[in-house]
Amino acid sequence: MARRVLKLTSLVAAASGICLYGNKFLDPNDFGVVRVGRAIATTAIISYDYLTSLRSVPYGSEEYDILRSQVHLRSAERLRELCCANRGTFIKVGQHLGALDYLLPEEYTRTLKVLHSQAPQSTRQEIEQVIREDLGKEIEELFVSFEDTPLGAASLAQVHKAVLQDGRTVAVKIQHPKVQAQSSKDILLMEVLLLVVKQIFPDFEFMWLVEEAKKNLPLELDFLNEGRNAEKVAHMLKKFDFLKVPRIYWELSSRRVLLMEFMEGGQVNDRAYMERNGINVNEISRNLGKLYSEMIFVNGFVHCDPHPGNVLVRKCPASGKAHIILLDHGLYQVLSESFRMDYCRLWQALIKADMKRVQKYSRRLGAGDLYPLFACMLTARSWESVNRGIDRSPVSAREDVEIRSNAAAYLPQITQLLNNVPRQMLLLLKTNDLLRGIEAALRTRASASSFLNMSRCCIRAVSTYQRSKSHSLYRRAQISLTESLSLWQINFYELLLWLKGSQLGKLVIAVLSRMQHST
């Protein structure tokens, strides 16, 4: 077996070399022997570990499950070390994998989540170089003060606090200088390695991850595109007074430097910060759900990176209201109208536990016969809970364990499903998982209010679509009436839920119970 792995490593190295030298746009010298060799060696070691560690243990036995978990953990740690060493695109892809709760074994997601806080930092000299090249001025000419220690460092860039000559406090987002040159080459290297791994493990289907990175990385590396996204979403969601999006200063922005209004707050998953500052956790969770329901179902323009570092909360001293600050607008998904309508109707069916429509719209979205698995992935609930109604009961610890166990057991089917669904679905699944992670940290997961907000947005979106396709004034009036009645029913149901949880409601229920008992 050692010979086979050695042969595999040689094949990978040869294949990588052929692809790199055969492409006139790539200079293999930019990689360096160490960078490429590190990725090849890590892939070979992980493959060898899976091939040898599990072959002598009966599949499905308790010993197999324990051993498999150990291999998952070792492999995840090796992958994390590779991402930290190669930086840039590798960290970005590792962060994506770490966000795929319920799609990957827990050992991977738990280990790779730390990449959000272990991103590399550029030196002061590198920062000065980027600003000089893009803005044509030195830091001292642009700013009265510039903090050397970044507020935060991500896989592609880092953010510094600074004060402009006119006294405005700003956040300066600066791209790591080598990322632009290395990103396309890193993606090519990953593609070659994944193709080789697929030859050894036919059930391993993660090419969708490389395809998504190919499409999205150029957009994320263009900070002018990020600025346009920020302005678009701020205008689109201006009716929500609790949402704050930093203003962009275009006169001092470029493809690699973005100047924006400085805003600060606590991370959205920091329950202790909210309690210290008198911020209602349930209100934040509810408002975050409103934002994303509006983006996904109504507008079809979705911020797809809501990890806690990109969503801050603060209490406004003047009004006492809690604000949600949405940062990092580089990654958005634009949903086509047909996809958005099918997705709306699928969620309506899931909330109503209408299994016939769940099957119908899951199939329309590419799930095929794997529609039960698809429903479980979307909701992060067991098939039993989906059939019973996902709003009927919160997630139990037993169900959480069951879901994670199934994620490992059904990995081939999950990867097959991810290859079949529309590409638009992939970022939505990632977004769903990140939002669920926030809800879990705040202990507000699967609350009835989140499903009510989703229902409202689905009703509005479907009604707007139906009106746009109708040429009859009577039919449009009929659609509007049905929409109003449906929204009224949801409002009435929400009022009943509020009464049930309030002191007044409890008093009324107690009086009615006593009257019934006396009768």
Short mmCIF file of C-alpha atoms in Angstrom, two decimals, residues 20-498:
data_model
loop_
_atom_site.label_atom_id
_atom_site.label_comp_id
_atom_site.label_asym_id
_atom_site.label_seq_id
_atom_site.Cartn_x
_atom_site.Cartn_y
_atom_site.Cartn_z
CA LEU A 20 0.72 24.31 -14.56
CA TYR A 21 3.35 24.25 -17.28
CA GLY A 22 0.75 23.65 -19.97
CA ASN A 23 -1.14 26.78 -19.08
CA LYS A 24 0.49 29.88 -20.57
CA PHE A 25 -1.23 32.12 -18.01
CA LEU A 26 0.40 30.40 -15.03
CA ASP A 27 3.96 30.74 -13.84
CA PRO A 28 4.77 27.64 -11.74
CA ASN A 29 7.59 29.54 -10.04
CA ASP A 30 4.94 31.59 -8.18
CA PHE A 31 3.86 28.48 -6.32
CA GLY A 32 7.22 27.35 -5.01
CA VAL A 33 8.12 23.71 -4.42
CA VAL A 34 7.15 23.92 -0.75
CA ARG A 35 3.64 25.33 -1.40
CA VAL A 36 2.68 22.73 -4.01
CA GLY A 37 4.48 19.90 -2.24
CA ARG A 38 2.70 20.67 1.02
CA ALA A 39 -0.72 20.37 -0.64
CA ILE A 40 0.21 17.14 -2.46
CA ALA A 41 1.73 15.56 0.64
CA THR A 42 -1.30 16.42 2.82
CA THR A 43 -3.69 14.97 0.22
CA ALA A 44 -1.61 11.78 -0.04
CA ILE A 45 -1.38 11.31 3.75
CA ILE A 46 -5.13 11.84 4.27
CA SER A 47 -5.96 9.40 1.44
CA TYR A 48 -3.53 6.81 2.84
CA ASP A 49 -5.04 7.17 6.33
CA TYR A 50 -8.57 6.47 5.07
CA LEU A 51 -7.43 3.57 2.87
CA THR A 52 -5.49 1.74 5.57
CA SER A 53 -7.12 2.60 8.90
CA LEU A 54 -10.63 1.33 8.14
CA ARG A 55 -10.07 -1.66 5.85
CA SER A 56 -9.66 -4.32 8.58
CA VAL A 57 -12.68 -3.26 10.68
CA PRO A 58 -16.24 -4.48 9.91
CA TYR A 59 -18.31 -1.67 8.43
CA GLY A 60 -21.14 -0.53 10.70
CA SER A 61 -19.63 -1.92 13.89
CA GLU A 62 -19.08 0.22 16.98
CA GLU A 63 -15.31 -0.15 16.54
CA TYR A 64 -15.61 1.10 12.94
CA ASP A 65 -17.54 4.20 14.03
CA ILE A 66 -14.95 5.05 16.71
CA LEU A 67 -12.06 4.49 14.32
CA ARG A 68 -13.72 6.48 11.56
CA SER A 69 -14.22 9.41 13.93
CA GLN A 70 -10.52 9.32 14.80
CA VAL A 71 -9.55 9.31 11.10
CA HIS A 72 -11.95 12.21 10.44
CA LEU A 73 -10.34 14.22 13.26
CA ARG A 74 -6.76 13.51 12.15
CA SER A 75 -7.61 14.39 8.56
CA ALA A 76 -9.42 17.58 9.56
CA GLU A 77 -6.43 18.71 11.63
CA ARG A 78 -4.06 18.04 8.71
CA LEU A 79 -6.37 19.98 6.40
CA ARG A 80 -6.50 22.88 8.85
CA GLU A 81 -2.69 22.95 9.08
CA LEU A 82 -2.47 22.98 5.27
CA CYS A 83 -4.92 25.91 5.06
CA CYS A 84 -3.00 27.91 7.69
CA ALA A 85 0.32 27.24 5.95
CA ASN A 86 -0.81 28.01 2.37
CA ARG A 87 -3.11 30.87 3.45
CA GLY A 88 -5.26 32.91 1.06
CA THR A 89 -7.58 30.78 -1.04
CA PHE A 90 -6.89 27.68 1.05
CA ILE A 91 -8.19 29.42 4.18
CA LYS A 92 -11.23 30.70 2.25
CA VAL A 93 -12.15 27.19 1.09
CA GLY A 94 -11.43 25.80 4.58
CA GLN A 95 -13.80 28.38 6.10
CA HIS A 96 -16.47 27.33 3.60
CA LEU A 97 -16.07 23.69 4.62
CA GLY A 98 -16.18 24.64 8.30
CA ALA A 99 -19.57 26.27 7.75
CA LEU A 100 -21.15 23.14 6.24
CA ASP A 101 -22.75 21.86 9.44
CA TYR A 102 -24.95 18.81 8.87
CA LEU A 103 -23.27 18.27 5.46
CA LEU A 104 -19.87 17.19 6.73
CA PRO A 105 -18.84 15.09 9.76
CA GLU A 106 -18.65 17.13 12.95
CA GLU A 107 -14.91 16.46 13.27
CA TYR A 108 -14.33 18.50 10.11
CA THR A 109 -16.68 21.40 10.81
CA ARG A 110 -15.55 21.76 14.43
CA THR A 111 -11.85 21.71 13.47
CA LEU A 112 -12.12 24.01 10.45
CA LYS A 113 -14.32 26.62 12.17
CA VAL A 114 -11.22 28.01 13.91
CA LEU A 115 -9.98 29.26 10.52
CA HIS A 116 -12.30 32.26 10.95
CA SER A 117 -10.04 33.42 13.80
CA GLN A 118 -6.70 32.19 12.44
CA ALA A 119 -6.51 34.15 9.21
CA PRO A 120 -3.07 35.56 8.26
CA GLN A 121 -2.06 39.20 8.72
CA SER A 122 -0.17 41.36 6.25
CA THR A 123 2.77 43.41 7.53
CA ARG A 124 2.81 47.21 7.69
CA GLN A 125 5.12 47.26 4.68
CA GLU A 126 2.73 45.12 2.63
CA ILE A 127 -0.20 47.37 3.58
CA GLU A 128 1.73 50.48 2.58
CA GLN A 129 2.62 48.84 -0.74
CA VAL A 130 -1.02 48.07 -1.62
CA ILE A 131 -2.24 51.57 -0.66
CA ARG A 132 0.61 53.20 -2.58
CA GLU A 133 -0.04 51.12 -5.72
CA ASP A 134 -3.85 51.55 -5.68
CA LEU A 135 -4.36 55.06 -4.30
CA GLY A 136 -1.07 56.65 -5.31
CA LYS A 137 -0.39 58.11 -1.85
CA GLU A 138 1.34 57.19 1.38
CA ILE A 139 -0.64 56.33 4.51
CA GLU A 140 0.57 59.53 6.22
CA GLU A 141 -0.84 61.65 3.39
CA LEU A 142 -4.30 60.09 3.61
CA PHE A 143 -4.81 59.65 7.35
CA VAL A 144 -4.25 61.63 10.54
CA SER A 145 -3.92 58.31 12.36
CA PHE A 146 -3.79 54.69 11.22
CA GLU A 147 -3.85 51.78 13.70
CA ASP A 148 -1.21 49.18 12.84
CA THR A 149 -3.06 46.36 14.61
CA PRO A 150 -5.98 45.26 12.41
CA LEU A 151 -9.52 45.18 13.77
CA GLY A 152 -9.85 41.84 12.03
CA ALA A 153 -7.99 39.69 9.52
CA ALA A 154 -9.72 37.42 7.03
CA SER A 155 -8.50 35.00 4.39
CA LEU A 156 -8.39 37.64 1.62
CA ALA A 157 -7.98 40.95 3.46
CA GLN A 158 -7.72 42.75 6.78
CA VAL A 159 -9.41 45.83 8.23
CA HIS A 160 -7.74 48.76 10.03
CA LYS A 161 -9.25 51.67 11.94
CA ALA A 162 -8.09 55.09 10.74
CA VAL A 163 -8.97 58.80 10.88
CA LEU A 164 -9.11 60.87 7.68
CA GLN A 165 -7.66 64.35 7.35
CA ASP A 166 -11.17 65.83 7.75
CA GLY A 167 -11.68 63.99 11.06
CA ARG A 168 -13.94 61.16 9.88
CA THR A 169 -13.25 57.78 11.50
CA VAL A 170 -13.16 55.05 8.88
CA ALA A 171 -12.55 51.33 8.46
CA VAL A 172 -9.93 50.57 5.79
CA LYS A 173 -10.18 47.14 4.18
CA ILE A 174 -6.92 46.16 2.48
CA GLN A 175 -6.39 43.05 0.39
CA HIS A 176 -3.43 40.79 1.15
CA PRO A 177 -0.94 41.61 -1.64
CA LYS A 178 -0.28 38.05 -2.87
CA VAL A 179 -3.85 36.78 -2.89
CA GLN A 180 -4.76 38.18 -6.30
CA ALA A 181 -1.82 36.46 -8.02
CA GLN A 182 -2.16 33.14 -6.19
CA SER A 183 -5.93 32.60 -6.18
CA SER A 184 -6.38 31.18 -9.71
CA LYS A 185 -3.34 28.93 -9.29
CA ASP A 186 -4.54 27.68 -5.91
CA ILE A 187 -7.91 26.78 -7.40
CA LEU A 188 -6.21 24.90 -10.23
CA LEU A 189 -4.07 22.97 -7.75
CA MET A 190 -7.14 22.05 -5.67
CA GLU A 191 -8.98 20.94 -8.81
CA VAL A 192 -6.16 18.58 -9.82
CA LEU A 193 -5.89 17.13 -6.30
CA LEU A 194 -9.64 16.57 -6.00
CA LEU A 195 -9.75 14.83 -9.38
CA VAL A 196 -7.03 12.43 -8.23
CA VAL A 197 -8.78 11.79 -4.90
CA LYS A 198 -11.99 11.00 -6.81
CA GLN A 199 -10.13 8.28 -8.70
CA ILE A 200 -9.31 6.59 -5.38
CA PHE A 201 -12.66 7.25 -3.68
CA PRO A 202 -15.38 7.26 -6.40
CA ASP A 203 -18.02 8.40 -3.90
CA PHE A 204 -16.02 11.55 -3.12
CA GLU A 205 -17.81 14.34 -5.03
CA PHE A 206 -16.51 17.75 -4.02
CA MET A 207 -15.82 19.30 -7.41
CA TRP A 208 -18.80 21.61 -6.78
CA LEU A 209 -16.69 23.34 -4.12
CA VAL A 210 -13.94 24.15 -6.63
CA GLU A 211 -16.50 25.28 -9.22
CA GLU A 212 -18.06 27.67 -6.71
CA ALA A 213 -14.66 29.04 -5.70
CA LYS A 214 -13.78 29.59 -9.37
CA LYS A 215 -16.95 31.63 -9.86
CA ASN A 216 -17.00 33.58 -6.59
CA LEU A 217 -13.36 34.37 -5.81
CA PRO A 218 -12.87 36.94 -8.62
CA LEU A 219 -15.98 38.76 -7.33
CA GLU A 220 -14.78 38.71 -3.72
CA LEU A 221 -11.36 40.01 -4.77
CA ASP A 222 -12.93 43.08 -6.42
CA PHE A 223 -13.65 45.51 -3.58
CA LEU A 224 -15.46 47.91 -5.91
CA ASN A 225 -17.99 45.12 -6.49
CA GLU A 226 -18.27 44.72 -2.71
CA GLY A 227 -19.00 48.44 -2.34
CA ARG A 228 -21.75 48.27 -4.98
CA ASN A 229 -23.29 45.27 -3.20
CA ALA A 230 -23.29 47.16 0.11
CA GLU A 231 -25.12 50.13 -1.38
CA LYS A 232 -27.60 47.89 -3.19
CA VAL A 233 -28.56 45.88 -0.11
CA ALA A 234 -28.79 49.03 2.05
CA HIS A 235 -31.28 50.52 -0.42
CA MET A 236 -33.13 47.23 -0.87
CA LEU A 237 -33.68 46.77 2.89
CA LYS A 238 -34.07 50.44 3.88
CA LYS A 239 -37.48 49.73 5.44
CA PHE A 240 -35.72 47.87 8.28
CA ASP A 241 -34.56 50.66 10.57
CA PHE A 242 -32.62 48.19 12.72
CA LEU A 243 -30.24 47.36 9.83
CA LYS A 244 -27.04 49.38 9.43
CA VAL A 245 -24.71 49.03 6.45
CA PRO A 246 -21.47 51.08 6.49
CA ARG A 247 -21.35 53.92 3.99
CA ILE A 248 -18.73 53.55 1.24
CA TYR A 249 -16.23 56.35 0.54
CA TRP A 250 -15.71 55.90 -3.19
CA GLU A 251 -13.11 58.64 -3.62
CA LEU A 252 -10.59 56.54 -1.63
CA SER A 253 -11.56 53.04 -2.79
CA SER A 254 -10.14 50.71 -5.44
CA ARG A 255 -10.23 47.03 -6.39
CA ARG A 256 -7.93 46.21 -3.45
CA VAL A 257 -8.70 49.01 -0.96
CA LEU A 258 -12.17 49.81 0.41
CA LEU A 259 -12.86 52.76 2.72
CA MET A 260 -16.08 52.70 4.66
CA GLU A 261 -17.81 54.24 7.64
CA PHE A 262 -16.48 52.86 10.92
CA MET A 263 -19.06 50.94 12.95
CA GLU A 264 -18.45 48.80 16.00
CA GLY A 265 -20.44 46.34 18.10
CA GLY A 266 -20.40 42.86 19.54
CA GLN A 267 -20.53 39.72 17.42
CA VAL A 268 -24.04 38.44 16.79
CA ASN A 269 -23.33 35.08 18.47
CA ASP A 270 -22.08 36.71 21.70
CA ARG A 271 -25.03 36.20 24.02
CA ALA A 272 -23.07 37.45 27.04
CA TYR A 273 -22.30 40.78 25.27
CA MET A 274 -25.99 41.26 24.53
CA GLU A 275 -27.01 40.54 28.11
CA ARG A 276 -24.39 42.99 29.43
CA ASN A 277 -25.64 45.72 27.08
CA GLY A 278 -29.35 45.12 27.59
CA ILE A 279 -29.96 43.79 24.07
CA ASN A 280 -32.89 41.40 23.64
CA VAL A 281 -31.47 38.16 22.22
CA ASN A 282 -34.82 37.02 20.84
CA GLU A 283 -35.34 40.36 19.09
CA ILE A 284 -31.92 40.09 17.40
CA SER A 285 -32.60 36.53 16.27
CA ARG A 286 -36.04 37.52 14.99
CA ASN A 287 -34.70 40.56 13.10
CA LEU A 288 -31.86 38.57 11.55
CA GLY A 289 -34.45 36.09 10.31
CA LYS A 290 -36.49 38.97 8.84
CA LEU A 291 -33.46 40.28 6.95
CA TYR A 292 -32.55 36.97 5.39
CA SER A 293 -36.13 35.96 4.61
CA GLU A 294 -36.55 39.27 2.78
CA MET A 295 -33.26 38.81 0.88
CA ILE A 296 -33.89 35.18 -0.09
CA PHE A 297 -37.61 34.96 -0.80
CA VAL A 298 -38.59 38.51 -1.80
CA ASN A 299 -35.52 40.08 -3.44
CA GLY A 300 -33.40 37.12 -4.54
CA PHE A 301 -30.21 39.01 -3.64
CA VAL A 302 -28.56 37.25 -0.71
CA HIS A 303 -25.58 38.12 1.51
CA CYS A 304 -23.96 34.69 1.69
CA ASP A 305 -21.31 35.08 4.38
CA PRO A 306 -23.14 35.78 7.65
CA HIS A 307 -20.50 34.29 9.94
CA PRO A 308 -20.42 36.06 13.34
CA GLY A 309 -17.48 38.30 12.42
CA ASN A 310 -19.55 39.83 9.62
CA VAL A 311 -22.71 40.48 11.66
CA LEU A 312 -22.40 42.83 14.62
CA VAL A 313 -24.99 44.10 17.09
CA ARG A 314 -25.07 47.32 19.13
CA LYS A 315 -27.50 49.34 21.19
CA CYS A 316 -28.06 52.87 19.95
CA PRO A 317 -27.45 55.25 22.90
CA ALA A 318 -29.91 57.85 21.56
CA SER A 319 -32.92 55.64 20.79
CA GLY A 320 -32.14 52.55 22.87
CA LYS A 321 -32.88 50.37 19.83
CA ALA A 322 -30.77 47.37 18.96
CA HIS A 323 -29.04 47.58 15.57
CA ILE A 324 -27.72 44.82 13.34
CA ILE A 325 -24.58 45.84 11.40
CA LEU A 326 -23.99 43.85 8.22
CA LEU A 327 -20.37 43.76 7.04
CA ASP A 328 -18.35 42.14 4.22
CA HIS A 329 -20.52 42.37 1.12
CA GLY A 330 -18.17 40.59 -1.29
CA LEU A 331 -20.16 37.36 -1.60
CA TYR A 332 -23.76 37.59 -2.81
CA GLN A 333 -25.97 35.10 -4.61
CA VAL A 334 -28.46 36.32 -7.20
CA LEU A 335 -31.44 33.95 -7.42
CA SER A 336 -33.31 33.50 -10.67
CA GLU A 337 -37.07 34.06 -10.53
CA SER A 338 -37.95 30.43 -11.29
CA PHE A 339 -35.54 29.13 -8.64
CA ARG A 340 -36.81 31.64 -6.06
CA MET A 341 -40.46 30.66 -6.65
CA ASP A 342 -39.72 26.95 -6.34
CA TYR A 343 -37.70 27.61 -3.20
CA CYS A 344 -40.54 29.72 -1.71
CA ARG A 345 -43.09 26.99 -2.38
CA LEU A 346 -40.80 24.31 -1.01
CA TRP A 347 -40.44 26.18 2.29
CA GLN A 348 -44.18 26.77 2.46
CA ALA A 349 -44.65 23.02 2.04
CA LEU A 350 -42.02 22.26 4.70
CA ILE A 351 -43.64 24.62 7.22
CA LYS A 352 -47.08 23.12 6.55
CA ALA A 353 -45.67 19.54 6.51
CA ASP A 354 -47.26 19.02 3.07
CA MET A 355 -45.20 16.02 1.96
CA LYS A 356 -46.59 15.85 -1.57
CA ARG A 357 -45.52 19.42 -2.28
CA VAL A 358 -42.20 18.87 -0.48
CA GLN A 359 -41.51 16.04 -2.91
CA LYS A 360 -42.73 18.03 -5.93
CA TYR A 361 -40.63 21.15 -5.33
CA SER A 362 -37.58 19.24 -4.08
CA ARG A 363 -37.58 17.34 -7.38
CA ARG A 364 -37.95 20.60 -9.30
CA LEU A 365 -34.84 21.85 -7.51
CA GLY A 366 -32.82 18.84 -8.60
CA ALA A 367 -33.10 16.55 -5.56
CA GLY A 368 -34.72 13.66 -7.46
CA ASP A 369 -35.32 10.57 -5.31
CA LEU A 370 -33.14 12.08 -2.58
CA TYR A 371 -35.84 14.60 -1.66
CA PRO A 372 -36.13 13.34 1.97
CA LEU A 373 -32.41 13.94 2.45
CA PHE A 374 -32.73 17.34 0.76
CA ALA A 375 -35.54 18.35 3.13
CA CYS A 376 -33.43 17.30 6.12
CA MET A 377 -30.42 19.26 4.83
CA LEU A 378 -32.47 22.43 4.32
CA THR A 379 -34.15 22.34 7.72
CA ALA A 380 -31.39 20.57 9.71
CA ARG A 381 -34.17 18.40 11.15
CA SER A 382 -34.76 14.67 11.08
CA TRP A 383 -37.17 13.21 8.51
CA GLU A 384 -39.52 12.36 11.40
CA SER A 385 -39.60 16.06 12.44
CA VAL A 386 -40.12 17.16 8.83
CA ASN A 387 -43.15 14.86 8.55
CA ARG A 388 -44.53 16.02 11.89
CA GLY A 389 -43.93 19.74 11.16
CA ILE A 390 -40.67 21.60 11.77
CA ASP A 391 -42.45 24.34 13.75
CA ARG A 392 -44.09 21.89 16.17
CA SER A 393 -41.10 21.24 18.44
CA PRO A 394 -37.57 22.58 18.96
CA VAL A 395 -34.49 20.55 18.13
CA SER A 396 -33.58 18.10 20.89
CA ALA A 397 -30.05 16.99 21.77
CA ARG A 398 -30.94 13.46 20.60
CA GLU A 399 -32.10 14.75 17.23
CA ASP A 400 -28.95 16.84 16.85
CA VAL A 401 -26.77 13.76 17.41
CA GLU A 402 -28.91 11.76 14.98
CA ILE A 403 -28.52 14.40 12.26
CA ARG A 404 -24.73 14.54 12.65
CA SER A 405 -24.48 10.74 12.59
CA ASN A 406 -26.56 10.61 9.43
CA ALA A 407 -24.39 13.28 7.81
CA ALA A 408 -21.40 10.94 8.11
CA ALA A 409 -23.36 7.86 7.05
CA TYR A 410 -24.95 9.52 4.01
CA LEU A 411 -21.91 11.44 2.77
CA PRO A 412 -21.98 9.79 -0.72
CA GLN A 413 -25.68 10.68 -1.15
CA ILE A 414 -25.07 14.21 0.17
CA THR A 415 -22.25 14.83 -2.29
CA GLN A 416 -24.36 13.38 -5.12
CA LEU A 417 -27.18 15.74 -4.17
CA LEU A 418 -24.84 18.75 -4.05
CA ASN A 419 -23.70 17.93 -7.57
CA ASN A 420 -27.31 17.73 -8.83
CA VAL A 421 -28.94 20.81 -7.30
CA PRO A 422 -28.67 24.21 -9.05
CA ARG A 423 -25.45 26.10 -8.22
CA GLN A 424 -27.59 28.80 -6.59
CA MET A 425 -28.52 26.31 -3.90
CA LEU A 426 -24.95 25.75 -2.68
CA LEU A 427 -24.42 29.19 -1.18
CA LEU A 428 -27.94 29.14 0.28
CA LEU A 429 -27.11 25.89 2.10
CA LYS A 430 -23.95 27.50 3.47
CA THR A 431 -25.93 30.59 4.51
CA ASN A 432 -28.58 28.45 6.22
CA ASP A 433 -25.89 26.63 8.20
CA LEU A 434 -24.21 29.87 9.31
CA LEU A 435 -27.55 31.32 10.44
CA ARG A 436 -28.40 28.13 12.33
CA GLY A 437 -25.02 28.33 14.05
CA ILE A 438 -25.88 31.84 15.25
CA GLU A 439 -29.31 30.70 16.47
CA ALA A 440 -27.71 27.77 18.31
CA ALA A 441 -25.24 30.12 20.05
CA LEU A 442 -28.11 32.45 21.06
CA ARG A 443 -30.29 29.46 22.03
CA THR A 444 -33.15 30.74 19.84
CA ARG A 445 -33.07 27.97 17.24
CA ALA A 446 -36.30 26.83 15.58
CA SER A 447 -38.46 29.41 17.31
CA ALA A 448 -41.97 29.77 15.91
CA SER A 449 -41.40 33.44 15.03
CA SER A 450 -38.66 32.57 12.52
CA PHE A 451 -41.05 30.31 10.60
CA LEU A 452 -43.78 32.97 10.72
CA ASN A 453 -41.43 35.53 9.17
CA MET A 454 -40.44 33.06 6.47
CA SER A 455 -44.11 32.34 5.76
CA ARG A 456 -44.90 36.05 5.40
CA CYS A 457 -42.07 36.57 2.92
CA CYS A 458 -43.01 33.46 0.91
CA ILE A 459 -46.64 34.60 0.67
CA ARG A 460 -45.64 38.10 -0.44
CA ALA A 461 -43.12 36.79 -2.97
CA VAL A 462 -45.48 34.25 -4.56
CA SER A 463 -48.35 36.79 -4.67
CA THR A 464 -46.14 39.42 -6.33
CA TYR A 465 -45.03 36.86 -8.90
CA GLN A 466 -48.61 35.73 -9.61
CA ARG A 467 -49.79 39.33 -10.05
CA SER A 468 -46.95 40.02 -12.49
CA LYS A 469 -48.08 37.07 -14.63
CA SER A 470 -51.79 37.92 -14.55
CA HIS A 471 -53.40 40.20 -17.17
CA SER A 472 -56.82 40.22 -15.51
CA LEU A 473 -57.69 43.02 -13.10
CA TYR A 474 -60.16 40.70 -11.34
CA ARG A 475 -57.52 37.97 -10.97
CA ARG A 476 -54.96 40.43 -9.56
CA ALA A 477 -57.53 41.67 -7.04
CA GLN A 478 -58.28 38.07 -6.09
CA ILE A 479 -54.58 37.34 -5.55
CA SER A 480 -54.21 40.47 -3.39
CA LEU A 481 -57.22 39.50 -1.27
CA THR A 482 -55.89 35.97 -0.75
CA GLU A 483 -52.50 37.45 0.19
CA SER A 484 -54.09 39.81 2.74
CA LEU A 485 -56.14 37.01 4.32
CA SER A 486 -53.09 34.72 4.56
CA LEU A 487 -51.00 37.45 6.17
CA TRP A 488 -53.85 38.26 8.56
CA GLN A 489 -54.03 34.59 9.62
CA ILE A 490 -50.29 34.62 10.38
CA ASN A 491 -50.65 37.85 12.38
CA PHE A 492 -53.54 36.38 14.36
CA TYR A 493 -51.59 33.18 15.06
CA GLU A 494 -48.59 35.26 16.18
CA LEU A 495 -50.86 37.23 18.52
CA LEU A 496 -52.11 33.97 20.05
CA LEU A 497 -48.52 32.80 20.56
CA TRP A 498 -47.66 36.10 22.23
#
